[in-house]
Amino acid sequence: MSEVLVQSVDNVALLPAYLAAGTAVLVLLVDLLLARPAATVAAAVTGAVATAVGAAAVGTLPDRRTFCVGADCSWVFGGRAALVAALVALLLVGVLALSGPLLRDGRTPVGEYCFLLACSMTGGVVLGAAGDLITLIVAVEVLTLPLYVLVGLRRGSLASAEAAVTFFVVSVVATTLTLLGAALLYAVTGALHLDRLGGLLADGALLDLPLTTVAVTLVVAGLAFKVAAVPFHVWAPATYDGAPLPVAAYLSTASKLGGVVALLAVVQHALPAEVTGPVLATVAVLTMTVGNLVALRQRRTVRLLAWSSVAQAGYILAPLGALALADPDARTGAYAAALAYAVFFVLLELAAFAGVVALRPAGADGGTLDDLRGAARRHPWVGGGLAFALVGLAGLPPALAGLFAKVTVVRSLLGGEANWLALVVAVNAVLGLAYYLRVAASLYGPPGDAVAPAVRPGRAVIAALAVATLLAVVVGFAPQVVLDLAGG
């Protein structure tokens, strides 16, 4: 007689997902019933804050598991999931603050804009707690799908339309590769839950099958597109530059964070380190080197941030490249280092985009680096915030978040056979100084020959810059807390 398995449901564990999805529904209702842009934005902000608070509250409890059949669970909400959910929700609040000038010009539908962002936030919240491949892939797509529309919202802009099409085509290819890899993994193992996959693939007989190697390669390649890792990075600069500035900020922070979390989940729990380690080491070296070298040649602000974001993805992947050489305890530290670096990075990246938005006319694109020359003389506080973010991305004090991010990655690589990779990270960090410090110095230099456009930074944008900078300062003074949460 066959055993009947009963699936458990823990509504407390699902509370952050309920709040995130409820935010999207609330935005639709407020927009439909009140038709007031301010009320719609307020609903989105309120829902996002509630989601962050709910995630933090549930994260203080012991790990909550639900949708379990036996020992296999599709939803595991612990400290890491709480960190990801709260950060994605706060990033949404920051992006909405940056969107004030874009929404006030009347050409962007406020209700649809806020609804799409809230839907994307829901995907990010679910992603951090995903315990099986189906939940993981669906969450990644929920995070990504609304961005196809958001990228193309600059009406009348050919660059925006091209960016949307590029992003759509590349994302569809990436999703196809990931799904095919997941299907092949299921064909090999008969399992979808990440922990069970990891246990089955630890069997040498399964690991030696050519089909297993193909499946692992496809899953890693598909998720590498989401992180914009070389050689799957070409879409990022054009997409960031063509998208509205707040959407580009969301792409380079929340979307990239989601890709990192998805890749980290499958590498840590499901895929064998012996296979993924050498591949990710090569990808990390190529990503940070290509990103930094091409960023040196950029003259457009958003393209420079996009290429530097590619380089930062290389630093994030570097600890994962040493997995095959590390013992189990060192592997746990490598996973925590990768996610902690991503947290430090997205806060500084949001501050950088907030500074660019504040220093550009309402509705304008990121412009060129010459447009920012001397900006700190005209707007000392905003220019100082942007310079702080750039110095932090370079990994220098006084932006301690960026400094500890680099130290965390290098420390996770030292002491084993991955010292060479730590050296590559250090050399690339020095290479990155050339363009980060050049832009930061130009903010305080003499104005260029072109007449600077009149800019009045909005209060919401300045508040977003201030809060992102403050959060970067706070985590810079408490890096171990972030590491502990990232390791949970």
Short mmCIF file of C-alpha atoms in Angstrom, two decimals:
data_model
loop_
_atom_site.label_atom_id
_atom_site.label_comp_id
_atom_site.label_asym_id
_atom_site.label_seq_id
_atom_site.Cartn_x
_atom_site.Cartn_y
_atom_site.Cartn_z
CA MET A 1 0.00 0.00 0.00
CA SER A 2 1.51 3.33 -1.09
CA GLU A 3 2.25 6.01 1.49
CA VAL A 4 0.19 9.20 1.27
CA LEU A 5 2.35 12.33 1.51
CA VAL A 6 0.71 15.48 2.86
CA GLN A 7 2.16 18.84 1.89
CA SER A 8 2.58 21.36 4.70
CA VAL A 9 1.73 25.06 4.40
CA ASP A 10 3.18 27.69 6.77
CA ASN A 11 1.48 31.04 6.24
CA VAL A 12 3.95 32.84 8.51
CA ALA A 13 6.81 31.78 6.24
CA LEU A 14 4.83 33.05 3.25
CA LEU A 15 4.01 36.44 4.83
CA PRO A 16 6.67 38.43 2.88
CA ALA A 17 5.39 36.97 -0.40
CA TYR A 18 1.80 37.80 0.56
CA LEU A 19 2.79 41.38 1.35
CA ALA A 20 4.74 41.79 -1.91
CA ALA A 21 1.95 40.38 -4.07
CA GLY A 22 -0.60 42.38 -2.08
CA THR A 23 1.36 45.53 -2.89
CA ALA A 24 0.86 44.93 -6.62
CA VAL A 25 -2.88 44.37 -6.12
CA LEU A 26 -3.15 47.44 -3.87
CA VAL A 27 -1.47 49.62 -6.49
CA LEU A 28 -3.94 48.45 -9.13
CA LEU A 29 -6.94 49.16 -6.89
CA VAL A 30 -5.72 52.59 -5.80
CA ASP A 31 -4.97 53.58 -9.38
CA LEU A 32 -8.37 52.33 -10.53
CA LEU A 33 -10.48 53.84 -7.74
CA LEU A 34 -8.64 57.08 -6.95
CA ALA A 35 -6.75 57.78 -10.19
CA ARG A 36 -4.33 60.03 -8.32
CA PRO A 37 -0.63 59.55 -9.11
CA ALA A 38 0.48 60.61 -5.62
CA ALA A 39 -1.85 58.08 -4.00
CA THR A 40 -0.66 55.31 -6.32
CA VAL A 41 2.99 55.98 -5.54
CA ALA A 42 2.18 56.19 -1.82
CA ALA A 43 0.45 52.79 -2.01
CA ALA A 44 3.48 51.26 -3.68
CA VAL A 45 5.87 52.76 -1.13
CA THR A 46 3.69 51.68 1.80
CA GLY A 47 3.44 48.13 0.48
CA ALA A 48 7.19 47.91 -0.12
CA VAL A 49 7.98 49.15 3.38
CA ALA A 50 5.48 46.66 4.83
CA THR A 51 7.16 43.89 2.83
CA ALA A 52 10.59 44.84 4.16
CA VAL A 53 9.30 44.97 7.75
CA GLY A 54 7.47 41.65 7.34
CA ALA A 55 10.56 39.98 5.89
CA ALA A 56 12.71 41.28 8.75
CA ALA A 57 10.18 40.07 11.33
CA VAL A 58 9.93 36.57 9.85
CA GLY A 59 13.71 36.48 9.45
CA THR A 60 14.17 36.81 13.22
CA LEU A 61 12.42 33.44 13.68
CA PRO A 62 14.14 30.08 13.19
CA ASP A 63 14.15 28.92 9.57
CA ARG A 64 10.56 28.56 8.35
CA ARG A 65 9.88 25.88 5.76
CA THR A 66 6.70 25.28 3.83
CA PHE A 67 5.39 23.46 0.76
CA CYS A 68 7.26 20.45 2.11
CA VAL A 69 6.83 16.83 1.11
CA GLY A 70 8.89 14.77 3.50
CA ALA A 71 12.26 16.46 3.93
CA ASP A 72 12.06 18.35 0.61
CA CYS A 73 10.77 21.92 0.85
CA SER A 74 10.04 24.39 -1.93
CA TRP A 75 10.09 27.41 0.40
CA VAL A 76 12.84 27.99 2.97
CA PHE A 77 12.77 31.38 4.67
CA GLY A 78 15.81 32.09 6.83
CA GLY A 79 18.22 34.93 7.45
CA ARG A 80 19.48 35.04 3.86
CA ALA A 81 15.97 35.06 2.40
CA ALA A 82 14.97 37.84 4.81
CA LEU A 83 18.01 39.89 3.81
CA VAL A 84 17.23 39.52 0.10
CA ALA A 85 13.50 40.23 0.51
CA ALA A 86 14.02 43.31 2.67
CA LEU A 87 16.74 44.66 0.38
CA VAL A 88 14.66 44.20 -2.79
CA ALA A 89 11.70 45.97 -1.14
CA LEU A 90 13.90 48.87 -0.01
CA LEU A 91 15.42 49.12 -3.48
CA LEU A 92 11.90 49.51 -4.86
CA VAL A 93 11.30 52.41 -2.48
CA GLY A 94 14.56 54.00 -3.61
CA VAL A 95 13.75 53.59 -7.29
CA LEU A 96 10.29 55.11 -6.79
CA ALA A 97 11.95 58.09 -5.12
CA LEU A 98 14.24 58.45 -8.16
CA SER A 99 11.21 58.21 -10.45
CA GLY A 100 9.65 61.51 -9.31
CA PRO A 101 10.93 63.60 -12.27
CA LEU A 102 10.04 60.80 -14.71
CA LEU A 103 6.47 60.45 -13.41
CA ARG A 104 5.79 64.18 -13.14
CA ASP A 105 6.35 64.87 -16.84
CA GLY A 106 3.05 63.12 -17.60
CA ARG A 107 4.32 60.81 -20.34
CA THR A 108 4.70 57.75 -18.11
CA PRO A 109 1.55 56.01 -16.81
CA VAL A 110 2.01 56.05 -13.03
CA GLY A 111 -0.29 53.13 -12.24
CA GLU A 112 1.29 50.74 -14.73
CA TYR A 113 4.79 51.88 -13.73
CA CYS A 114 4.24 51.22 -10.01
CA PHE A 115 2.37 47.96 -10.68
CA LEU A 116 5.18 46.55 -12.82
CA LEU A 117 7.79 47.47 -10.21
CA ALA A 118 5.70 45.85 -7.47
CA CYS A 119 5.34 42.66 -9.53
CA SER A 120 9.09 42.60 -10.06
CA MET A 121 9.61 43.07 -6.31
CA THR A 122 7.39 40.02 -5.70
CA GLY A 123 9.70 37.91 -7.84
CA GLY A 124 12.72 39.12 -5.87
CA VAL A 125 11.05 38.30 -2.54
CA VAL A 126 10.14 34.77 -3.67
CA LEU A 127 13.56 34.20 -5.19
CA GLY A 128 15.42 34.43 -1.89
CA ALA A 129 13.36 31.60 -0.37
CA ALA A 130 13.15 29.29 -3.40
CA GLY A 131 13.92 25.69 -2.51
CA ASP A 132 13.44 23.99 -5.87
CA LEU A 133 14.28 24.71 -9.50
CA ILE A 134 10.71 25.44 -10.58
CA THR A 135 10.15 28.06 -7.86
CA LEU A 136 13.58 29.53 -8.57
CA ILE A 137 13.08 29.90 -12.33
CA VAL A 138 9.53 31.24 -11.98
CA ALA A 139 10.74 33.79 -9.42
CA VAL A 140 13.55 34.94 -11.71
CA GLU A 141 11.07 35.44 -14.53
CA VAL A 142 8.58 37.30 -12.33
CA LEU A 143 11.45 39.59 -11.35
CA THR A 144 12.50 40.08 -14.99
CA LEU A 145 9.32 40.11 -17.11
CA PRO A 146 7.99 43.53 -15.96
CA LEU A 147 11.34 45.07 -16.84
CA TYR A 148 10.83 44.39 -20.55
CA VAL A 149 8.07 47.00 -20.53
CA LEU A 150 9.77 49.38 -18.09
CA VAL A 151 12.93 49.56 -20.21
CA GLY A 152 10.94 50.77 -23.21
CA LEU A 153 8.97 53.47 -21.41
CA ARG A 154 10.88 56.41 -22.90
CA ARG A 155 8.33 57.17 -25.60
CA GLY A 156 9.74 58.52 -28.84
CA SER A 157 13.22 57.26 -28.01
CA LEU A 158 14.73 54.84 -30.50
CA ALA A 159 17.44 53.90 -27.98
CA SER A 160 14.76 52.92 -25.45
CA ALA A 161 12.92 50.73 -27.97
CA GLU A 162 16.16 49.06 -29.03
CA ALA A 163 17.10 48.47 -25.40
CA ALA A 164 13.73 46.85 -24.67
CA VAL A 165 13.97 44.52 -27.67
CA THR A 166 17.58 43.60 -26.86
CA PHE A 167 16.72 42.88 -23.25
CA PHE A 168 13.68 40.83 -24.23
CA VAL A 169 15.50 38.66 -26.78
CA VAL A 170 18.50 38.01 -24.54
CA SER A 171 16.33 37.22 -21.52
CA VAL A 172 14.23 34.76 -23.52
CA VAL A 173 17.39 32.97 -24.65
CA ALA A 174 18.71 32.92 -21.07
CA THR A 175 15.43 31.53 -19.74
CA THR A 176 15.37 28.88 -22.45
CA LEU A 177 18.88 27.73 -21.54
CA THR A 178 18.03 27.60 -17.84
CA LEU A 179 14.82 25.66 -18.43
CA LEU A 180 16.55 23.21 -20.73
CA GLY A 181 19.29 22.68 -18.15
CA ALA A 182 16.70 22.15 -15.41
CA ALA A 183 14.83 19.64 -17.57
CA LEU A 184 18.02 17.69 -18.23
CA LEU A 185 18.88 17.70 -14.52
CA TYR A 186 15.43 16.27 -13.82
CA ALA A 187 15.98 13.64 -16.50
CA VAL A 188 19.26 12.62 -14.86
CA THR A 189 18.19 12.70 -11.21
CA GLY A 190 14.39 12.63 -11.10
CA ALA A 191 14.51 15.49 -8.56
CA LEU A 192 13.86 19.25 -8.58
CA HIS A 193 14.45 20.28 -4.97
CA LEU A 194 17.87 21.91 -4.64
CA ASP A 195 19.10 19.98 -1.59
CA ARG A 196 18.00 16.64 -3.04
CA LEU A 197 19.70 17.49 -6.34
CA GLY A 198 22.93 18.23 -4.48
CA GLY A 199 22.80 14.91 -2.68
CA LEU A 200 22.11 12.93 -5.85
CA LEU A 201 24.78 14.70 -7.92
CA ALA A 202 27.32 13.94 -5.20
CA ASP A 203 27.13 10.38 -6.55
CA GLY A 204 30.13 9.96 -8.83
CA ALA A 205 28.22 7.80 -11.28
CA LEU A 206 25.70 10.54 -12.06
CA LEU A 207 28.38 13.22 -12.09
CA ASP A 208 30.37 11.39 -14.77
CA LEU A 209 27.44 11.28 -17.19
CA PRO A 210 27.88 13.63 -20.20
CA LEU A 211 24.23 14.65 -19.84
CA THR A 212 24.92 15.92 -16.32
CA THR A 213 27.76 18.13 -17.56
CA VAL A 214 25.54 19.56 -20.30
CA ALA A 215 22.71 20.22 -17.84
CA VAL A 216 24.96 21.98 -15.32
CA THR A 217 26.55 24.07 -18.08
CA LEU A 218 23.15 25.21 -19.39
CA VAL A 219 21.85 26.19 -15.95
CA VAL A 220 24.99 28.18 -15.11
CA ALA A 221 25.05 29.85 -18.55
CA GLY A 222 21.38 30.83 -18.35
CA LEU A 223 21.77 32.42 -14.92
CA ALA A 224 25.04 34.09 -15.96
CA PHE A 225 22.99 36.11 -18.46
CA LYS A 226 20.99 37.55 -15.56
CA VAL A 227 24.18 38.60 -13.76
CA ALA A 228 25.63 40.09 -16.99
CA ALA A 229 28.76 37.98 -16.67
CA VAL A 230 31.17 37.72 -19.60
CA PRO A 231 30.58 36.37 -22.25
CA PHE A 232 26.85 36.84 -21.56
CA HIS A 233 27.10 40.57 -20.85
CA VAL A 234 26.68 42.35 -24.17
CA TRP A 235 23.04 43.27 -23.55
CA ALA A 236 23.72 45.23 -20.35
CA PRO A 237 25.36 48.51 -21.54
CA ALA A 238 22.83 49.16 -24.34
CA THR A 239 19.88 48.22 -22.13
CA TYR A 240 20.98 50.39 -19.20
CA ASP A 241 21.72 53.37 -21.44
CA GLY A 242 18.43 53.11 -23.35
CA ALA A 243 16.21 52.64 -20.30
CA PRO A 244 14.86 55.53 -18.19
CA LEU A 245 17.38 56.34 -15.47
CA PRO A 246 15.31 54.96 -12.54
CA VAL A 247 14.69 51.73 -14.46
CA ALA A 248 18.42 51.46 -15.21
CA ALA A 249 19.01 51.88 -11.47
CA TYR A 250 16.59 49.03 -10.75
CA LEU A 251 18.23 46.82 -13.40
CA SER A 252 21.70 47.34 -11.97
CA THR A 253 20.61 46.76 -8.36
CA ALA A 254 17.50 44.63 -7.76
CA SER A 255 17.71 42.69 -11.04
CA LYS A 256 21.42 41.96 -10.65
CA LEU A 257 20.89 41.00 -7.01
CA GLY A 258 18.22 38.54 -8.15
CA GLY A 259 20.58 36.96 -10.66
CA VAL A 260 23.28 36.60 -8.01
CA VAL A 261 20.85 35.00 -5.55
CA ALA A 262 19.58 32.54 -8.18
CA LEU A 263 23.09 31.54 -9.25
CA LEU A 264 24.20 31.27 -5.63
CA ALA A 265 21.25 29.02 -4.76
CA VAL A 266 21.92 26.46 -7.47
CA VAL A 267 25.70 26.50 -6.99
CA GLN A 268 25.50 26.12 -3.22
CA HIS A 269 22.74 23.54 -2.97
CA ALA A 270 22.32 21.71 -6.26
CA LEU A 271 25.34 21.76 -8.57
CA PRO A 272 28.65 19.99 -7.88
CA ALA A 273 31.48 22.36 -6.98
CA GLU A 274 33.95 20.19 -8.91
CA VAL A 275 32.19 21.16 -12.14
CA THR A 276 31.05 24.72 -11.43
CA GLY A 277 34.16 25.96 -9.60
CA PRO A 278 36.65 26.06 -12.52
CA VAL A 279 33.98 27.42 -14.88
CA LEU A 280 33.01 30.22 -12.52
CA ALA A 281 36.66 31.06 -11.84
CA THR A 282 37.22 31.58 -15.57
CA VAL A 283 34.00 33.57 -15.93
CA ALA A 284 34.91 35.75 -12.92
CA VAL A 285 38.36 36.61 -14.32
CA LEU A 286 36.96 37.45 -17.74
CA THR A 287 34.07 39.45 -16.31
CA MET A 288 36.05 41.71 -14.01
CA THR A 289 38.84 42.24 -16.54
CA VAL A 290 36.66 42.96 -19.57
CA GLY A 291 34.32 45.16 -17.52
CA ASN A 292 37.14 47.31 -16.17
CA LEU A 293 39.02 47.62 -19.46
CA VAL A 294 35.96 48.67 -21.44
CA ALA A 295 34.79 51.04 -18.67
CA LEU A 296 38.05 52.96 -19.08
CA ARG A 297 36.97 54.00 -22.59
CA GLN A 298 33.42 55.10 -21.78
CA ARG A 299 32.28 58.70 -22.13
CA ARG A 300 28.58 58.24 -21.40
CA THR A 301 27.70 58.13 -17.72
CA VAL A 302 25.25 55.23 -17.71
CA ARG A 303 27.41 53.13 -20.00
CA LEU A 304 30.32 53.63 -17.62
CA LEU A 305 28.14 52.50 -14.71
CA ALA A 306 26.93 49.55 -16.78
CA TRP A 307 30.43 48.36 -17.63
CA SER A 308 31.57 48.90 -14.07
CA SER A 309 28.56 46.82 -13.02
CA VAL A 310 29.84 44.04 -15.28
CA ALA A 311 33.21 44.26 -13.53
CA GLN A 312 31.51 44.17 -10.12
CA ALA A 313 29.74 40.96 -11.18
CA GLY A 314 33.20 39.46 -11.63
CA TYR A 315 34.12 40.31 -8.04
CA ILE A 316 30.86 38.74 -6.86
CA LEU A 317 31.56 35.51 -8.77
CA ALA A 318 35.19 35.27 -7.68
CA PRO A 319 34.53 33.46 -4.34
CA LEU A 320 32.39 30.91 -6.20
CA GLY A 321 35.31 30.21 -8.52
CA ALA A 322 37.34 28.72 -5.68
CA LEU A 323 34.67 26.24 -4.56
CA ALA A 324 36.35 23.19 -6.07
CA LEU A 325 39.51 23.95 -4.09
CA ALA A 326 37.89 24.71 -0.75
CA ASP A 327 36.83 22.53 2.17
CA PRO A 328 33.14 22.61 3.27
CA ASP A 329 33.66 25.34 5.89
CA ALA A 330 35.53 27.53 3.43
CA ARG A 331 32.74 27.01 0.88
CA THR A 332 30.19 28.36 3.33
CA GLY A 333 32.34 31.47 3.77
CA ALA A 334 32.64 31.83 -0.01
CA TYR A 335 28.86 31.79 -0.46
CA ALA A 336 28.44 34.40 2.27
CA ALA A 337 31.20 36.57 0.77
CA ALA A 338 29.57 36.56 -2.67
CA LEU A 339 26.16 37.61 -1.36
CA ALA A 340 27.61 40.15 1.08
CA TYR A 341 29.54 41.78 -1.75
CA ALA A 342 26.32 41.98 -3.77
CA VAL A 343 24.58 43.72 -0.85
CA PHE A 344 27.37 46.28 -0.47
CA PHE A 345 27.44 46.83 -4.22
CA VAL A 346 23.72 47.45 -4.77
CA LEU A 347 23.57 50.09 -2.03
CA LEU A 348 26.49 52.01 -3.52
CA GLU A 349 25.14 51.55 -7.04
CA LEU A 350 21.75 52.95 -6.02
CA ALA A 351 23.50 55.96 -4.48
CA ALA A 352 25.48 56.47 -7.70
CA PHE A 353 22.35 56.42 -9.86
CA ALA A 354 20.57 58.72 -7.41
CA GLY A 355 23.40 61.21 -7.78
CA VAL A 356 23.20 61.04 -11.59
CA VAL A 357 19.40 61.50 -11.55
CA ALA A 358 19.73 64.48 -9.22
CA LEU A 359 22.31 66.16 -11.44
CA ARG A 360 20.45 65.67 -14.72
CA PRO A 361 17.36 67.57 -15.98
CA ALA A 362 13.99 65.92 -15.42
CA GLY A 363 13.30 63.20 -17.98
CA ALA A 364 16.81 63.35 -19.47
CA ASP A 365 19.08 60.38 -19.97
CA GLY A 366 22.38 59.96 -18.15
CA GLY A 367 24.25 62.21 -20.57
CA THR A 368 28.03 62.24 -20.89
CA LEU A 369 30.74 62.49 -18.29
CA ASP A 370 31.42 66.04 -19.47
CA ASP A 371 27.90 66.98 -18.39
CA LEU A 372 28.86 66.15 -14.79
CA ARG A 373 32.09 68.11 -14.82
CA GLY A 374 32.08 70.66 -11.99
CA ALA A 375 28.66 69.46 -10.75
CA ALA A 376 29.84 69.26 -7.14
CA ARG A 377 30.63 72.99 -7.26
CA ARG A 378 27.07 73.79 -8.25
CA HIS A 379 25.42 71.22 -5.97
CA PRO A 380 27.91 70.40 -3.18
CA TRP A 381 25.80 67.89 -1.23
CA VAL A 382 24.53 65.96 -4.23
CA GLY A 383 27.96 65.96 -5.87
CA GLY A 384 29.49 64.80 -2.61
CA GLY A 385 27.03 61.92 -2.41
CA LEU A 386 27.83 60.82 -5.96
CA ALA A 387 31.57 61.08 -5.29
CA PHE A 388 31.11 59.00 -2.11
CA ALA A 389 29.32 56.28 -4.09
CA LEU A 390 32.01 56.22 -6.79
CA VAL A 391 34.80 56.04 -4.23
CA GLY A 392 32.92 53.21 -2.51
CA LEU A 393 32.54 51.27 -5.76
CA ALA A 394 36.29 51.68 -6.18
CA GLY A 395 36.76 50.10 -2.75
CA LEU A 396 38.37 53.06 -0.99
CA PRO A 397 37.64 54.78 2.32
CA PRO A 398 35.77 56.73 3.59
CA ALA A 399 33.14 54.54 1.87
CA LEU A 400 33.77 51.57 4.14
CA ALA A 401 31.07 49.41 2.52
CA GLY A 402 33.08 49.23 -0.71
CA LEU A 403 36.34 48.69 1.16
CA PHE A 404 34.99 45.82 3.23
CA ALA A 405 33.33 44.32 0.14
CA LYS A 406 36.72 43.97 -1.55
CA VAL A 407 38.36 42.75 1.66
CA THR A 408 35.62 40.16 2.18
CA VAL A 409 36.11 38.70 -1.29
CA VAL A 410 39.90 38.66 -1.11
CA ARG A 411 39.84 37.11 2.38
CA SER A 412 37.58 34.31 1.17
CA LEU A 413 40.13 33.47 -1.54
CA LEU A 414 43.30 33.58 0.55
CA GLY A 415 44.74 30.69 2.50
CA GLY A 416 44.06 28.01 -0.11
CA GLU A 417 44.90 27.18 -3.68
CA ALA A 418 42.94 30.20 -4.99
CA ASN A 419 45.57 32.80 -4.12
CA TRP A 420 46.00 33.49 -7.83
CA LEU A 421 42.34 34.51 -8.04
CA ALA A 422 42.77 36.89 -5.09
CA LEU A 423 45.67 38.47 -6.99
CA VAL A 424 43.49 38.94 -10.08
CA VAL A 425 40.80 40.61 -7.93
CA ALA A 426 43.41 42.96 -6.41
CA VAL A 427 44.85 43.91 -9.82
CA ASN A 428 41.39 44.59 -11.23
CA ALA A 429 40.47 46.66 -8.18
CA VAL A 430 43.48 48.87 -8.91
CA LEU A 431 42.45 49.05 -12.57
CA GLY A 432 38.97 50.21 -11.53
CA LEU A 433 40.46 53.14 -9.62
CA ALA A 434 41.39 54.77 -12.92
CA TYR A 435 37.82 55.51 -14.02
CA TYR A 436 36.05 55.76 -10.68
CA LEU A 437 38.46 58.36 -9.33
CA ARG A 438 38.59 60.16 -12.67
CA VAL A 439 34.83 60.72 -12.61
CA ALA A 440 34.83 61.61 -8.90
CA ALA A 441 37.61 64.15 -9.45
CA SER A 442 35.82 65.70 -12.45
CA LEU A 443 32.83 66.48 -10.23
CA TYR A 444 35.05 68.98 -8.40
CA GLY A 445 36.96 70.15 -11.45
CA PRO A 446 36.34 73.23 -13.57
CA PRO A 447 33.11 73.11 -15.63
CA GLY A 448 33.43 72.01 -19.22
CA ASP A 449 32.97 74.19 -22.27
CA ALA A 450 29.33 73.15 -22.67
CA VAL A 451 26.72 75.17 -20.80
CA ALA A 452 25.47 73.11 -17.87
CA PRO A 453 21.68 72.64 -17.92
CA ALA A 454 19.72 74.19 -15.10
CA VAL A 455 18.98 71.48 -12.57
CA ARG A 456 16.89 71.57 -9.42
CA PRO A 457 17.27 68.20 -7.68
CA GLY A 458 13.94 66.99 -6.32
CA ARG A 459 13.52 66.35 -2.63
CA ALA A 460 12.63 62.70 -3.13
CA VAL A 461 15.75 62.12 -5.23
CA ILE A 462 17.95 63.82 -2.66
CA ALA A 463 16.28 61.74 0.07
CA ALA A 464 16.98 58.55 -1.89
CA LEU A 465 20.62 59.58 -2.30
CA ALA A 466 20.89 60.40 1.40
CA VAL A 467 19.27 57.15 2.56
CA ALA A 468 21.30 54.96 0.19
CA THR A 469 24.49 56.70 1.33
CA LEU A 470 23.47 56.32 4.99
CA LEU A 471 22.72 52.61 4.54
CA ALA A 472 26.09 52.15 2.83
CA VAL A 473 27.76 53.84 5.80
CA VAL A 474 25.84 51.70 8.30
CA VAL A 475 26.67 48.37 6.62
CA GLY A 476 30.25 49.58 6.24
CA PHE A 477 30.50 49.79 10.02
CA ALA A 478 28.74 46.43 10.51
CA PRO A 479 30.05 44.13 7.77
CA GLN A 480 29.96 41.05 10.00
CA VAL A 481 26.21 41.40 10.45
CA VAL A 482 25.74 41.33 6.68
CA LEU A 483 28.09 38.34 6.40
CA ASP A 484 26.16 36.45 9.09
CA LEU A 485 22.85 37.07 7.36
CA ALA A 486 24.30 36.21 3.96
CA GLY A 487 25.57 32.94 5.38
CA GLY A 488 22.13 32.03 6.76
#
